[in-house]
Amino acid sequence: MGSIIEEKLALGSNMIISITNKEKESIANKIRELSYSVIELEGKNNNEERNILLIPTTRKRKRKLIHFIKRLDKKAIIIVDNAYSDTSL
């Protein structure tokens, strides 16, 4: 019951990690146009260049962002992780 309520409230933050073959700059800029912050990294897999985008977002906006990325690149790999700040350090 508690998890159902938590899912409906959608409190908290997520980190969306998107791995794509497309030009990261155009995808990253389109995501930024929606007022998201985007961190861009370069990677390589099997001698192919990959673009890795790290996008912090609220849980409420997570689903909309995932659908937007998939519209830009149907083959994008998307990983969702819980994001939190550890202030004890």
PDB file of C-alpha atoms in Angstrom:
ATOM      1  CA  MET A   1       0.000   0.000   0.000  1.00  0.00           C
ATOM      2  CA  GLY A   2       2.802   2.426   0.903  1.00  0.00           C
ATOM      3  CA  SER A   3       4.598   1.826  -2.384  1.00  0.00           C
ATOM      4  CA  ILE A   4       1.419   2.583  -4.338  1.00  0.00           C
ATOM      5  CA  ILE A   5       1.011   5.902  -2.521  1.00  0.00           C
ATOM      6  CA  GLU A   6       4.700   6.694  -3.013  1.00  0.00           C
ATOM      7  CA  GLU A   7       4.426   5.986  -6.754  1.00  0.00           C
ATOM      8  CA  LYS A   8       1.410   8.297  -7.066  1.00  0.00           C
ATOM      9  CA  LEU A   9       3.088  11.122  -5.136  1.00  0.00           C
ATOM     10  CA  ALA A  10       6.290  10.681  -7.171  1.00  0.00           C
ATOM     11  CA  LEU A  11       8.476  12.448  -4.625  1.00  0.00           C
ATOM     12  CA  GLY A  12      12.231  12.393  -4.968  1.00  0.00           C
ATOM     13  CA  SER A  13      14.764  12.534  -7.757  1.00  0.00           C
ATOM     14  CA  ASN A  14      16.069  10.253 -10.476  1.00  0.00           C
ATOM     15  CA  MET A  15      19.179  10.227 -12.626  1.00  0.00           C
ATOM     16  CA  ILE A  16      18.429   9.310 -16.228  1.00  0.00           C
ATOM     17  CA  ILE A  17      21.410   7.853 -18.075  1.00  0.00           C
ATOM     18  CA  SER A  18      20.931   7.732 -21.842  1.00  0.00           C
ATOM     19  CA  ILE A  19      23.397   5.936 -24.121  1.00  0.00           C
ATOM     20  CA  THR A  20      22.946   6.713 -27.783  1.00  0.00           C
ATOM     21  CA  ASN A  21      24.662   6.455 -31.168  1.00  0.00           C
ATOM     22  CA  LYS A  22      23.217   9.729 -32.383  1.00  0.00           C
ATOM     23  CA  GLU A  23      24.975  13.055 -32.202  1.00  0.00           C
ATOM     24  CA  LYS A  24      24.911  13.837 -28.518  1.00  0.00           C
ATOM     25  CA  GLU A  25      24.986  17.559 -29.064  1.00  0.00           C
ATOM     26  CA  SER A  26      21.674  17.729 -30.906  1.00  0.00           C
ATOM     27  CA  ILE A  27      19.918  15.369 -28.479  1.00  0.00           C
ATOM     28  CA  ALA A  28      21.426  17.100 -25.441  1.00  0.00           C
ATOM     29  CA  ASN A  29      20.412  20.519 -26.752  1.00  0.00           C
ATOM     30  CA  LYS A  30      16.853  19.374 -27.433  1.00  0.00           C
ATOM     31  CA  ILE A  31      16.626  18.043 -23.873  1.00  0.00           C
ATOM     32  CA  ARG A  32      18.052  21.322 -22.539  1.00  0.00           C
ATOM     33  CA  GLU A  33      15.302  23.190 -24.413  1.00  0.00           C
ATOM     34  CA  LEU A  34      12.883  21.458 -22.021  1.00  0.00           C
ATOM     35  CA  SER A  35      14.764  23.039 -19.061  1.00  0.00           C
ATOM     36  CA  TYR A  36      16.733  19.933 -18.067  1.00  0.00           C
ATOM     37  CA  SER A  37      20.378  20.013 -17.052  1.00  0.00           C
ATOM     38  CA  VAL A  38      22.437  17.600 -19.182  1.00  0.00           C
ATOM     39  CA  ILE A  39      25.943  16.281 -18.538  1.00  0.00           C
ATOM     40  CA  GLU A  40      27.595  14.893 -21.685  1.00  0.00           C
ATOM     41  CA  LEU A  41      30.208  12.111 -21.758  1.00  0.00           C
ATOM     42  CA  GLU A  42      31.882  10.262 -24.610  1.00  0.00           C
ATOM     43  CA  GLY A  43      32.274   6.493 -24.682  1.00  0.00           C
ATOM     44  CA  LYS A  44      33.284   3.674 -26.969  1.00  0.00           C
ATOM     45  CA  ASN A  45      31.873   0.162 -27.388  1.00  0.00           C
ATOM     46  CA  ASN A  46      33.162  -2.326 -29.956  1.00  0.00           C
ATOM     47  CA  ASN A  47      35.065   0.479 -31.701  1.00  0.00           C
ATOM     48  CA  GLU A  48      31.865   2.524 -32.079  1.00  0.00           C
ATOM     49  CA  GLU A  49      31.524   5.953 -30.546  1.00  0.00           C
ATOM     50  CA  ARG A  50      28.754   6.256 -27.958  1.00  0.00           C
ATOM     51  CA  ASN A  51      27.258   9.327 -26.378  1.00  0.00           C
ATOM     52  CA  ILE A  52      26.302   9.195 -22.717  1.00  0.00           C
ATOM     53  CA  LEU A  53      23.931  11.768 -21.260  1.00  0.00           C
ATOM     54  CA  LEU A  54      23.355  12.168 -17.512  1.00  0.00           C
ATOM     55  CA  ILE A  55      20.126  13.993 -16.769  1.00  0.00           C
ATOM     56  CA  PRO A  56      18.915  14.640 -13.214  1.00  0.00           C
ATOM     57  CA  THR A  57      15.150  14.980 -12.966  1.00  0.00           C
ATOM     58  CA  THR A  58      12.261  14.698 -10.562  1.00  0.00           C
ATOM     59  CA  ARG A  59      10.319  11.452 -10.449  1.00  0.00           C
ATOM     60  CA  LYS A  60       7.255  13.338 -11.694  1.00  0.00           C
ATOM     61  CA  ARG A  61       9.066  14.358 -14.913  1.00  0.00           C
ATOM     62  CA  LYS A  62      10.882  11.028 -15.438  1.00  0.00           C
ATOM     63  CA  ARG A  63       8.360   9.319 -17.708  1.00  0.00           C
ATOM     64  CA  LYS A  64       7.942  12.368 -19.970  1.00  0.00           C
ATOM     65  CA  LEU A  65      11.724  12.637 -20.377  1.00  0.00           C
ATOM     66  CA  ILE A  66      12.103   8.943 -21.239  1.00  0.00           C
ATOM     67  CA  HIS A  67       9.411   9.184 -23.926  1.00  0.00           C
ATOM     68  CA  PHE A  68      11.074  12.309 -25.328  1.00  0.00           C
ATOM     69  CA  ILE A  69      14.482  10.598 -25.571  1.00  0.00           C
ATOM     70  CA  LYS A  70      12.935   7.548 -27.243  1.00  0.00           C
ATOM     71  CA  ARG A  71      11.276   9.807 -29.837  1.00  0.00           C
ATOM     72  CA  LEU A  72      14.681  11.311 -30.634  1.00  0.00           C
ATOM     73  CA  ASP A  73      16.469   7.933 -30.757  1.00  0.00           C
ATOM     74  CA  LYS A  74      14.430   4.717 -30.757  1.00  0.00           C
ATOM     75  CA  LYS A  75      17.581   2.660 -30.062  1.00  0.00           C
ATOM     76  CA  ALA A  76      18.723   4.699 -27.055  1.00  0.00           C
ATOM     77  CA  ILE A  77      19.552   2.717 -23.934  1.00  0.00           C
ATOM     78  CA  ILE A  78      17.990   4.362 -20.903  1.00  0.00           C
ATOM     79  CA  ILE A  79      18.932   3.618 -17.302  1.00  0.00           C
ATOM     80  CA  VAL A  80      16.993   5.126 -14.388  1.00  0.00           C
ATOM     81  CA  ASP A  81      18.559   5.353 -10.957  1.00  0.00           C
ATOM     82  CA  ASN A  82      17.475   6.970  -7.704  1.00  0.00           C
ATOM     83  CA  ALA A  83      19.406  10.178  -7.109  1.00  0.00           C
ATOM     84  CA  TYR A  84      20.216  11.606  -3.729  1.00  0.00           C
ATOM     85  CA  SER A  85      22.832  13.808  -2.179  1.00  0.00           C
ATOM     86  CA  ASP A  86      24.998  12.418   0.610  1.00  0.00           C
ATOM     87  CA  THR A  87      25.632  15.325   2.912  1.00  0.00           C
ATOM     88  CA  SER A  88      27.478  13.228   5.515  1.00  0.00           C
ATOM     89  CA  LEU A  89      30.806  13.562   3.666  1.00  0.00           C
TER      90      LEU A  89
END
